[in-house]
mmCIF file of C-alpha atoms and ligand atoms in Angstrom:
data_model
loop_
_atom_site.group_PDB
_atom_site.id
_atom_site.type_symbol
_atom_site.label_atom_id
_atom_site.label_comp_id
_atom_site.label_asym_id
_atom_site.label_seq_id
_atom_site.Cartn_x
_atom_site.Cartn_y
_atom_site.Cartn_z
ATOM 1 C CA MET T 13 -33.987 -14.698 0.326
ATOM 2 C CA LYS T 14 -32.699 -11.986 2.317
ATOM 3 C CA LYS T 15 -28.769 -11.332 2.048
ATOM 4 C CA TYR T 16 -25.206 -10.799 4.289
ATOM 5 C CA ASN T 17 -23.003 -8.813 2.756
ATOM 6 C CA PHE T 18 -20.051 -8.748 3.437
ATOM 7 C CA SER T 19 -18.168 -8.323 0.431
ATOM 8 C CA ALA T 20 -14.551 -6.144 0.513
ATOM 9 C CA GLY T 21 -15.551 -3.505 -2.315
ATOM 10 C CA PRO T 22 -17.518 -2.657 -3.683
ATOM 11 C CA SER T 23 -19.217 -3.357 -0.641
ATOM 12 C CA ILE T 24 -22.442 -2.162 0.935
ATOM 13 C CA LEU T 25 -24.049 1.216 1.582
ATOM 14 C CA SER T 26 -26.437 2.112 4.027
ATOM 15 C CA PRO T 27 -30.542 2.146 2.939
ATOM 16 C CA TYR T 28 -30.825 5.663 3.913
ATOM 17 C CA THR T 29 -27.597 5.927 0.729
ATOM 18 C CA ILE T 30 -29.434 3.952 -1.599
ATOM 19 C CA GLU T 31 -32.455 4.718 -1.262
ATOM 20 C CA ASN T 32 -32.597 8.470 -1.056
ATOM 21 C CA THR T 33 -29.079 8.552 -4.370
ATOM 22 C CA ALA T 34 -32.829 6.457 -5.906
ATOM 23 C CA LYS T 35 -34.967 8.726 -5.066
ATOM 24 C CA GLY T 36 -32.678 11.072 -6.882
ATOM 25 C CA ILE T 37 -31.679 9.217 -9.992
ATOM 26 C CA LEU T 38 -35.926 9.174 -10.660
ATOM 27 C CA ASN T 39 -36.092 12.528 -9.541
ATOM 28 C CA LEU T 40 -34.211 14.884 -8.118
ATOM 29 C CA ASN T 41 -35.715 17.603 -5.647
ATOM 30 C CA ASP T 42 -38.988 17.645 -7.438
ATOM 31 C CA SER T 43 -37.175 19.158 -10.255
ATOM 32 C CA GLY T 44 -38.268 16.727 -12.968
ATOM 33 C CA LEU T 45 -34.786 15.729 -13.856
ATOM 34 C CA SER T 46 -32.627 12.872 -12.852
ATOM 35 C CA VAL T 47 -29.825 13.800 -10.581
ATOM 36 C CA MET T 48 -27.597 11.722 -14.224
ATOM 37 C CA GLU T 49 -29.438 14.156 -16.505
ATOM 38 C CA ILE T 50 -28.206 17.394 -15.116
ATOM 39 C CA SER T 51 -25.329 20.004 -15.417
ATOM 40 C CA HIS T 52 -22.345 19.331 -13.291
ATOM 41 C CA ARG T 53 -22.728 23.467 -13.378
ATOM 42 C CA SER T 54 -26.204 23.765 -12.565
ATOM 43 C CA LYS T 55 -27.214 24.987 -9.555
ATOM 44 C CA ASP T 56 -28.656 21.562 -8.296
ATOM 45 C CA PHE T 57 -25.238 19.833 -8.707
ATOM 46 C CA ILE T 58 -23.357 22.773 -6.971
ATOM 47 C CA ALA T 59 -25.249 22.641 -4.274
ATOM 48 C CA ILE T 60 -25.205 18.871 -3.731
ATOM 49 C CA LEU T 61 -20.786 18.808 -3.952
ATOM 50 C CA ALA T 62 -20.702 21.965 -1.393
ATOM 51 C CA GLU T 63 -22.733 20.035 0.892
ATOM 52 C CA ALA T 64 -20.497 16.811 0.438
ATOM 53 C CA GLN T 65 -17.772 19.005 1.005
ATOM 54 C CA GLU T 66 -19.075 20.899 3.808
ATOM 55 C CA LEU T 67 -20.168 17.708 5.558
ATOM 56 C CA PHE T 68 -16.170 15.922 4.894
ATOM 57 C CA LYS T 69 -15.250 19.266 6.760
ATOM 58 C CA GLU T 70 -17.555 19.039 9.063
ATOM 59 C CA LEU T 71 -17.797 14.890 10.366
ATOM 60 C CA LEU T 72 -13.962 14.689 10.138
ATOM 61 C CA ARG T 73 -13.308 18.719 11.820
ATOM 62 C CA ILE T 74 -10.794 19.247 9.159
ATOM 63 C CA PRO T 75 -8.698 22.192 9.646
ATOM 64 C CA ASP T 76 -8.698 25.495 7.877
ATOM 65 C CA GLY T 77 -5.977 25.463 5.040
ATOM 66 C CA TYR T 78 -7.284 21.818 3.849
ATOM 67 C CA SER T 79 -9.332 20.426 0.775
ATOM 68 C CA VAL T 80 -12.051 18.322 -0.374
ATOM 69 C CA LEU T 81 -11.525 17.334 -3.111
ATOM 70 C CA PHE T 82 -13.292 14.111 -5.207
ATOM 71 C CA LEU T 83 -11.679 13.107 -8.414
ATOM 72 C CA HIS T 84 -12.303 10.455 -11.091
ATOM 73 C CA GLY T 85 -9.345 7.111 -11.083
ATOM 74 C CA GLY T 86 -9.796 5.807 -7.946
ATOM 75 C CA ALA T 87 -6.880 5.292 -5.324
ATOM 76 C CA SER T 88 -4.853 3.383 -8.034
ATOM 77 C CA LEU T 89 -4.611 6.984 -9.758
ATOM 78 C CA GLN T 90 -3.953 8.626 -6.864
ATOM 79 C CA PHE T 91 -0.902 6.610 -6.384
ATOM 80 C CA ALA T 92 0.895 8.050 -9.465
ATOM 81 C CA MET T 93 -0.797 11.971 -8.343
ATOM 82 C CA ILE T 94 1.178 11.856 -5.078
ATOM 83 C CA PRO T 95 4.704 11.018 -6.424
ATOM 84 C CA TYR T 96 3.528 13.150 -9.729
ATOM 85 C CA ASN T 97 3.359 16.334 -7.397
ATOM 86 C CA TYR T 98 5.252 15.309 -4.164
ATOM 87 C CA LEU T 99 8.122 12.875 -4.478
ATOM 88 C CA ASN T 100 11.136 15.645 -5.623
ATOM 89 C CA LYS T 101 14.204 13.174 -4.693
ATOM 90 C CA LYS T 102 13.250 10.624 -1.792
ATOM 91 C CA ALA T 103 9.751 9.983 -0.276
ATOM 92 C CA ALA T 104 9.155 6.801 2.698
ATOM 93 C CA TYR T 105 6.785 4.207 2.277
ATOM 94 C CA LEU T 106 5.283 1.634 4.805
ATOM 95 C CA ASP T 107 4.719 -1.446 2.743
ATOM 96 C CA THR T 108 1.397 -3.499 4.563
ATOM 97 C CA GLY T 109 -0.042 -5.201 1.994
ATOM 98 C CA THR T 110 -0.623 -5.060 -1.464
ATOM 99 C CA TRP T 111 -2.169 -1.747 -1.973
ATOM 100 C CA ALA T 112 0.590 -0.137 -0.543
ATOM 101 C CA ALA T 113 3.050 -1.960 -2.523
ATOM 102 C CA ASN T 114 1.149 -0.974 -5.576
ATOM 103 C CA ALA T 115 2.087 2.622 -4.607
ATOM 104 C CA ILE T 116 5.765 1.682 -4.164
ATOM 105 C CA LYS T 117 5.598 0.739 -7.377
ATOM 106 C CA GLU T 118 4.369 4.117 -8.945
ATOM 107 C CA ALA T 119 6.354 5.884 -6.439
ATOM 108 C CA LYS T 120 9.998 4.400 -7.959
ATOM 109 C CA LEU T 121 8.594 5.933 -11.437
ATOM 110 C CA PHE T 122 9.711 9.504 -10.092
ATOM 111 C CA GLY T 123 12.804 9.541 -7.389
ATOM 112 C CA GLU T 124 14.047 7.544 -4.783
ATOM 113 C CA VAL T 125 11.800 5.601 -3.032
ATOM 114 C CA ALA T 126 13.190 4.526 0.862
ATOM 115 C CA VAL T 127 10.856 1.272 1.962
ATOM 116 C CA VAL T 128 11.385 1.704 5.212
ATOM 117 C CA GLY T 129 9.740 -0.913 6.719
ATOM 118 C CA SER T 130 8.002 -3.708 5.221
ATOM 119 C CA SER T 131 5.361 -6.978 6.713
ATOM 120 C CA LYS T 132 5.813 -8.965 3.362
ATOM 121 C CA ASP T 133 8.027 -12.119 4.752
ATOM 122 C CA LYS T 134 4.934 -12.964 7.391
ATOM 123 C CA ILE T 135 1.997 -12.862 4.094
ATOM 124 C CA TYR T 136 1.588 -8.575 5.985
ATOM 125 C CA ASN T 137 0.254 -10.297 9.211
ATOM 126 C CA TYR T 138 1.350 -7.347 11.377
ATOM 127 C CA ILE T 139 2.123 -3.998 10.844
ATOM 128 C CA PRO T 140 5.369 -3.017 11.003
ATOM 129 C CA LYS T 141 6.303 -0.751 14.381
ATOM 130 C CA ASP T 142 10.368 -0.255 14.447
ATOM 131 C CA TYR T 143 11.310 2.017 11.637
ATOM 132 C CA THR T 144 12.676 5.074 11.188
ATOM 133 C CA VAL T 145 11.558 7.741 8.866
ATOM 134 C CA PRO T 146 14.319 9.436 6.780
ATOM 135 C CA ALA T 147 14.097 13.397 7.664
ATOM 136 C CA ASP T 148 14.701 14.051 4.381
ATOM 137 C CA ALA T 149 12.039 12.869 2.664
ATOM 138 C CA ASP T 150 9.843 14.420 0.789
ATOM 139 C CA TYR T 151 6.427 12.581 2.458
ATOM 140 C CA PHE T 152 5.879 9.204 4.666
ATOM 141 C CA HIS T 153 2.657 6.763 2.764
ATOM 142 C CA ILE T 154 1.355 4.832 4.651
ATOM 143 C CA THR T 155 -1.879 2.788 4.159
ATOM 144 C CA THR T 156 -3.609 2.888 7.574
ATOM 145 C CA ASN T 157 -6.309 -0.139 6.854
ATOM 146 C CA ASN T 158 -5.056 -2.937 4.750
ATOM 147 C CA THR T 159 -8.061 -4.423 3.229
ATOM 148 C CA ILE T 160 -6.845 -7.851 1.983
ATOM 149 C CA TYR T 161 -5.222 -9.219 5.114
ATOM 150 C CA GLY T 162 -7.065 -7.322 7.906
ATOM 151 C CA THR T 163 -4.826 -4.688 9.772
ATOM 152 C CA GLU T 164 -4.686 -1.561 10.658
ATOM 153 C CA ILE T 165 -3.071 1.073 11.683
ATOM 154 C CA LYS T 166 -5.092 2.890 14.694
ATOM 155 C CA LYS T 167 -4.031 5.707 15.666
ATOM 156 C CA ASP T 168 -2.672 8.972 13.582
ATOM 157 C CA LEU T 169 0.984 8.753 13.427
ATOM 158 C CA ASP T 170 3.316 11.559 14.957
ATOM 159 C CA CYS T 171 5.878 11.920 11.971
ATOM 160 C CA LYS T 172 8.299 14.886 10.752
ATOM 161 C CA VAL T 173 8.183 14.647 7.787
ATOM 162 C CA PRO T 174 4.516 15.146 6.016
ATOM 163 C CA LEU T 175 2.488 12.483 6.094
ATOM 164 C CA ILE T 176 -0.261 10.851 2.967
ATOM 165 C CA ALA T 177 -2.183 7.598 4.000
ATOM 166 C CA ASP T 178 -4.292 5.753 2.059
ATOM 167 C CA MET T 179 -7.411 5.398 3.570
ATOM 168 C CA SER T 180 -9.290 3.789 1.256
ATOM 169 C CA SER T 181 -11.235 1.437 3.715
ATOM 170 C CA ASP T 182 -11.638 2.651 6.902
ATOM 171 C CA ILE T 183 -12.500 6.391 5.862
ATOM 172 C CA PHE T 184 -15.073 7.526 8.625
ATOM 173 C CA SER T 185 -14.680 4.438 11.195
ATOM 174 C CA ARG T 186 -12.722 6.690 13.702
ATOM 175 C CA PRO T 187 -12.092 10.071 14.528
ATOM 176 C CA MET T 188 -8.754 11.219 13.483
ATOM 177 C CA ASP T 189 -6.981 13.501 13.735
ATOM 178 C CA VAL T 190 -6.536 15.446 10.143
ATOM 179 C CA SER T 191 -4.066 18.224 11.181
ATOM 180 C CA LYS T 192 -1.376 15.115 11.612
ATOM 181 C CA TYR T 193 -1.529 14.631 7.858
ATOM 182 C CA THR T 194 -0.713 16.836 4.729
ATOM 183 C CA MET T 195 -3.110 14.311 2.399
ATOM 184 C CA ILE T 196 -5.522 11.389 2.747
ATOM 185 C CA TYR T 197 -7.355 9.983 0.247
ATOM 186 C CA GLY T 198 -9.315 6.645 -0.863
ATOM 187 C CA GLY T 199 -11.722 5.221 -3.366
ATOM 188 C CA ALA T 200 -15.156 5.468 -2.309
ATOM 189 C CA GLN T 201 -16.487 2.290 -2.596
ATOM 190 C CA LYS T 202 -16.226 0.914 0.708
ATOM 191 C CA ASN T 203 -17.329 3.460 2.874
ATOM 192 C CA LEU T 204 -18.624 6.220 0.997
ATOM 193 C CA ALA T 205 -20.831 5.647 -2.162
ATOM 194 C CA PRO T 206 -20.014 3.239 -5.576
ATOM 195 C CA ALA T 207 -17.345 2.837 -7.153
ATOM 196 C CA GLY T 208 -15.854 5.820 -9.412
ATOM 197 C CA VAL T 209 -14.567 8.561 -7.440
ATOM 198 C CA ALA T 210 -12.089 9.421 -4.946
ATOM 199 C CA PHE T 211 -12.002 11.497 -2.410
ATOM 200 C CA VAL T 212 -8.278 13.713 -1.372
ATOM 201 C CA ILE T 213 -9.095 15.745 1.890
ATOM 202 C CA ILE T 214 -5.460 17.753 0.914
ATOM 203 C CA LYS T 215 -3.524 21.015 2.532
ATOM 204 C CA ASN T 216 -2.864 23.814 0.608
ATOM 205 C CA ASP T 217 0.070 24.984 0.519
ATOM 206 C CA SER T 218 1.582 21.735 0.504
ATOM 207 C CA LEU T 219 2.330 21.879 -3.315
ATOM 208 C CA GLY T 220 4.495 23.270 -5.605
ATOM 209 C CA LYS T 221 7.747 21.682 -3.861
ATOM 210 C CA VAL T 222 8.585 19.630 -7.035
ATOM 211 C CA ASP T 223 10.695 20.912 -9.919
ATOM 212 C CA ARG T 224 8.944 18.785 -13.054
ATOM 213 C CA ALA T 225 6.207 19.532 -15.052
ATOM 214 C CA ILE T 226 2.672 17.704 -13.775
ATOM 215 C CA PRO T 227 -0.502 17.449 -16.560
ATOM 216 C CA THR T 228 -2.755 19.402 -15.997
ATOM 217 C CA MET T 229 -5.494 16.681 -14.755
ATOM 218 C CA LEU T 230 -2.625 15.056 -12.286
ATOM 219 C CA SER T 231 -2.007 17.903 -10.921
ATOM 220 C CA TYR T 232 -3.741 18.876 -7.490
ATOM 221 C CA ALA T 233 -3.616 22.348 -7.768
ATOM 222 C CA THR T 234 -5.494 22.481 -10.398
ATOM 223 C CA HIS T 235 -8.563 20.471 -8.779
ATOM 224 C CA ILE T 236 -8.203 22.857 -5.560
ATOM 225 C CA GLU T 237 -8.102 25.641 -7.833
ATOM 226 C CA LYS T 238 -10.993 24.756 -10.048
ATOM 227 C CA ASP T 239 -12.585 22.954 -6.759
ATOM 228 C CA SER T 240 -13.145 19.434 -8.722
ATOM 229 C CA MET T 241 -14.723 20.969 -11.526
ATOM 230 C CA PHE T 242 -12.323 21.423 -13.633
ATOM 231 C CA ASN T 243 -13.679 18.620 -15.653
ATOM 232 C CA THR T 244 -16.898 16.323 -15.800
ATOM 233 C CA PRO T 245 -16.700 15.064 -11.737
ATOM 234 C CA PRO T 246 -18.450 11.918 -11.297
ATOM 235 C CA CYS T 247 -21.768 13.395 -10.394
ATOM 236 C CA LEU T 248 -23.717 10.187 -9.362
ATOM 237 C CA SER T 249 -20.723 8.666 -7.124
ATOM 238 C CA ILE T 250 -20.702 12.211 -5.150
ATOM 239 C CA TYR T 251 -24.366 12.533 -4.686
ATOM 240 C CA ALA T 252 -24.672 9.363 -3.274
ATOM 241 C CA ALA T 253 -21.194 10.062 -1.408
ATOM 242 C CA LEU T 254 -23.423 12.987 -0.062
ATOM 243 C CA HIS T 255 -26.669 10.851 1.332
ATOM 244 C CA THR T 256 -23.847 8.289 3.101
ATOM 245 C CA LEU T 257 -22.315 11.803 4.713
ATOM 246 C CA ARG T 258 -25.598 12.841 6.100
ATOM 247 C CA TRP T 259 -26.251 9.718 7.014
ATOM 248 C CA TYR T 260 -23.322 9.138 9.253
ATOM 249 C CA LYS T 261 -24.196 13.547 10.635
ATOM 250 C CA GLN T 262 -27.827 12.041 11.602
ATOM 251 C CA ILE T 263 -26.679 9.177 12.836
ATOM 252 C CA GLY T 264 -24.447 11.221 15.586
ATOM 253 C CA GLY T 265 -20.948 11.401 13.847
ATOM 254 C CA ILE T 266 -17.991 10.045 13.696
ATOM 255 C CA GLU T 267 -17.779 8.992 17.913
ATOM 256 C CA VAL T 268 -20.898 7.126 17.421
ATOM 257 C CA MET T 269 -19.559 5.310 14.376
ATOM 258 C CA TYR T 270 -16.550 4.272 15.800
ATOM 259 C CA LYS T 271 -18.342 3.223 19.160
ATOM 260 C CA ALA T 272 -20.448 0.810 16.934
ATOM 261 C CA ASN T 273 -17.656 -0.374 14.933
ATOM 262 C CA LEU T 274 -15.807 -1.460 18.565
ATOM 263 C CA LYS T 275 -19.270 -3.535 18.891
ATOM 264 C CA LYS T 276 -18.793 -5.266 15.888
ATOM 265 C CA ALA T 277 -15.681 -6.094 15.860
ATOM 266 C CA ALA T 278 -15.783 -7.163 19.326
ATOM 267 C CA LEU T 279 -18.081 -9.145 18.690
ATOM 268 C CA LEU T 280 -16.975 -11.364 15.738
ATOM 269 C CA TYR T 281 -13.362 -11.185 16.785
ATOM 270 C CA ASP T 282 -14.565 -12.745 20.573
ATOM 271 C CA GLU T 283 -16.486 -15.452 18.573
ATOM 272 C CA ILE T 284 -13.330 -16.588 16.424
ATOM 273 C CA GLU T 285 -11.204 -16.928 19.660
ATOM 274 C CA ARG T 286 -14.043 -18.597 21.728
ATOM 275 C CA ASN T 287 -14.472 -20.838 18.985
ATOM 276 C CA LYS T 288 -12.690 -24.141 18.169
ATOM 277 C CA MET T 289 -13.290 -23.946 14.893
ATOM 278 C CA PHE T 290 -11.517 -21.016 13.878
ATOM 279 C CA VAL T 291 -8.690 -18.573 14.022
ATOM 280 C CA ALA T 292 -7.764 -15.415 13.384
ATOM 281 C CA ASN T 293 -5.098 -14.318 11.002
ATOM 282 C CA ILE T 294 -3.720 -11.497 12.777
ATOM 283 C CA PRO T 295 -1.738 -12.949 15.869
ATOM 284 C CA ASN T 296 -1.501 -9.044 17.429
ATOM 285 C CA VAL T 297 -4.784 -7.772 18.645
ATOM 286 C CA GLU T 298 -3.785 -4.586 18.664
ATOM 287 C CA ASP T 299 -3.270 -4.537 14.630
ATOM 288 C CA ARG T 300 -6.541 -6.221 13.809
ATOM 289 C CA SER T 301 -8.612 -4.346 11.894
ATOM 290 C CA ILE T 302 -12.315 -3.496 13.145
ATOM 291 C CA MET T 303 -13.225 -3.065 8.532
ATOM 292 C CA ASN T 304 -11.598 -6.509 7.355
ATOM 293 C CA VAL T 305 -11.791 -9.313 10.022
ATOM 294 C CA THR T 306 -9.964 -12.189 8.102
ATOM 295 C CA PHE T 307 -10.129 -15.643 9.631
ATOM 296 C CA VAL T 308 -9.370 -19.233 8.633
ATOM 297 C CA MET T 309 -10.300 -22.789 10.252
ATOM 298 C CA SER T 310 -7.883 -24.179 13.246
ATOM 299 C CA GLU T 311 -5.683 -27.149 11.989
ATOM 300 C CA ALA T 312 -8.211 -29.023 13.283
ATOM 301 C CA TYR T 313 -10.871 -28.557 11.500
ATOM 302 C CA LYS T 314 -9.183 -27.576 7.845
ATOM 303 C CA GLU T 315 -10.729 -29.670 5.580
ATOM 304 C CA LYS T 316 -14.135 -28.141 6.576
ATOM 305 C CA GLU T 317 -12.946 -24.825 5.194
ATOM 306 C CA ALA T 318 -15.420 -25.496 2.344
ATOM 307 C CA ASP T 319 -17.917 -26.954 4.027
ATOM 308 C CA PHE T 320 -18.107 -23.874 6.698
ATOM 309 C CA ALA T 321 -18.324 -21.580 2.845
ATOM 310 C CA LYS T 322 -21.758 -23.581 1.852
ATOM 311 C CA PHE T 323 -23.024 -23.525 5.432
ATOM 312 C CA ALA T 324 -23.159 -19.766 5.696
ATOM 313 C CA SER T 325 -24.159 -19.590 1.823
ATOM 314 C CA SER T 326 -27.326 -21.342 2.687
ATOM 315 C CA LEU T 327 -27.821 -18.868 5.431
ATOM 316 C CA GLY T 328 -28.015 -15.786 2.743
ATOM 317 C CA ILE T 329 -24.160 -14.978 4.043
ATOM 318 C CA VAL T 330 -22.425 -13.705 1.050
ATOM 319 C CA GLY T 331 -18.490 -12.340 0.060
ATOM 320 C CA ILE T 332 -17.060 -14.148 3.154
ATOM 321 C CA ALA T 333 -14.182 -15.890 1.103
ATOM 322 C CA GLY T 334 -11.177 -14.315 1.920
ATOM 323 C CA HIS T 335 -9.134 -12.847 -0.475
ATOM 324 C CA ARG T 336 -7.177 -15.498 -2.771
ATOM 325 C CA SER T 337 -3.727 -14.306 -1.750
ATOM 326 C CA ILE T 338 -4.650 -15.512 1.524
ATOM 327 C CA GLY T 339 -7.511 -18.168 1.349
ATOM 328 C CA GLY T 340 -9.691 -18.559 4.105
ATOM 329 C CA PHE T 341 -12.218 -15.595 5.211
ATOM 330 C CA ARG T 342 -12.825 -12.457 5.116
ATOM 331 C CA ALA T 343 -15.807 -10.215 7.241
ATOM 332 C CA SER T 344 -15.686 -7.078 5.942
ATOM 333 C CA ILE T 345 -17.742 -4.807 8.164
ATOM 334 C CA TYR T 346 -17.988 -1.189 6.990
ATOM 335 C CA ASN T 347 -20.115 1.647 8.253
ATOM 336 C CA ALA T 348 -22.792 0.874 6.730
ATOM 337 C CA MET T 349 -23.047 -2.741 8.688
ATOM 338 C CA PRO T 350 -25.651 -3.328 11.329
ATOM 339 C CA ILE T 351 -24.756 -4.997 14.658
ATOM 340 C CA GLU T 352 -27.306 -7.424 13.836
ATOM 341 C CA THR T 353 -25.903 -8.586 10.328
ATOM 342 C CA VAL T 354 -22.665 -9.557 12.369
ATOM 343 C CA ALA T 355 -24.824 -11.397 14.922
ATOM 344 C CA VAL T 356 -25.622 -13.647 11.457
ATOM 345 C CA LEU T 357 -22.373 -14.821 10.810
ATOM 346 C CA THR T 358 -21.276 -14.898 14.832
ATOM 347 C CA ASN T 359 -24.363 -17.484 14.952
ATOM 348 C CA ALA T 360 -23.340 -19.165 11.976
ATOM 349 C CA MET T 361 -20.364 -19.405 13.190
ATOM 350 C CA LYS T 362 -21.543 -21.154 17.485
ATOM 351 C CA GLU T 363 -23.971 -23.679 14.573
ATOM 352 C CA PHE T 364 -21.214 -24.750 12.529
ATOM 353 C CA GLU T 365 -19.455 -25.717 15.434
ATOM 354 C CA SER T 366 -22.189 -27.312 17.231
ATOM 355 C CA LYS T 367 -22.649 -29.709 14.048
ATOM 356 C CA ASN T 368 -19.149 -30.812 14.434
HETATM 357 C C1 LIG P 14 -9.800 -1.100 -2.473
HETATM 358 C C2 LIG P 14 -8.839 -0.399 -2.037
HETATM 359 C C3 LIG P 14 -7.487 0.177 -2.938
HETATM 360 C C4 LIG P 14 -7.861 0.272 -4.754
HETATM 361 O O1 LIG P 14 -9.023 1.540 -4.979
HETATM 362 P P1 LIG P 14 -9.484 1.458 -5.960
HETATM 363 O O2 LIG P 14 -10.384 2.880 -6.030
HETATM 364 O O3 LIG P 14 -9.782 0.271 -6.864
HETATM 365 O O4 LIG P 14 -7.936 2.596 -6.954
HETATM 366 C C5 LIG P 14 -6.190 1.142 -2.783
HETATM 367 N N1 LIG P 14 -6.222 0.518 -1.759
HETATM 368 C C6 LIG P 14 -7.179 0.472 -0.477
HETATM 369 C C7 LIG P 14 -6.486 0.772 0.574
HETATM 370 C C8 LIG P 14 -8.105 -0.362 -1.252
HETATM 371 O O5 LIG P 14 -8.934 -0.791 0.508
#
């Protein structure tokens, strides 16, 4: 049976990525070798890494003076590396969910943390807007897309202190102005590649401002200097990322991706609004994520939640259970998801409504 995978992460990758990665696993560029069994210092792998970095720069229009790194440890290791490398006295954080809170927890190990705003009071169902970032903060950290709750900061903020963003679940989903950020990072397993690699876009001259000694592997300076090759990088995940990046370019780049994402999100949110059985979890329309759409049963149909889950599953719809912290449903409609798959879900919602 065909499956429609709405999993939040690891999540779907484009067929282009999976097919071409599979080819390289069996026989890389007709070399008779697998991409998994060649040296990371071989000509073939160095070309893979260089093209992936180039495509990052081209697709996101990354200005000169930034490096693109591929590191181990997922987004969660970045939660610690960021304060290790940047927090001298005080850092500012916006608390928009579990991932933001995890980042805050790590930063507190290194210095003073000013949590300038939090939406925890309403189970993170909005993006705080009235806050002031202290002018003496070493940096301001935000999570642009809150994967668990379905909220998103959809524009690049103007910020007087260095801006650092976790874009694990919305990188490449919209055009953005990288020059507004000092550092952008994320785990690859939502919009880029299988798990095992984190991407980091970092302004080269932003480092060297903390007094502490930094272990070699945890220092961004090491990875910039060694171009992500200080030790063996996660070669296979980087290879898969390269194919996703090629696919982004092939379909016309990030503007095209963005338009498709807006259409997909509108299709699903419109159905949630129209359908008497469902309610969007995020009340404020401008805070609604175009990557993770969260919704619950409306008051009158609360007891139908398990029935809908079963009905959806009978149609091959997979991965729509909400995160255990908020319940209900979450449909992750990442870049690789075609609108036809979103329509399978909206049609299921319509059918379920007419049956009830
Ligand atoms: C998934 C996710 C993370 C965690 O990524 P890991 O690579 O598992 O550490 C962090 N932040 C956001 C916004 C996420 O969606």
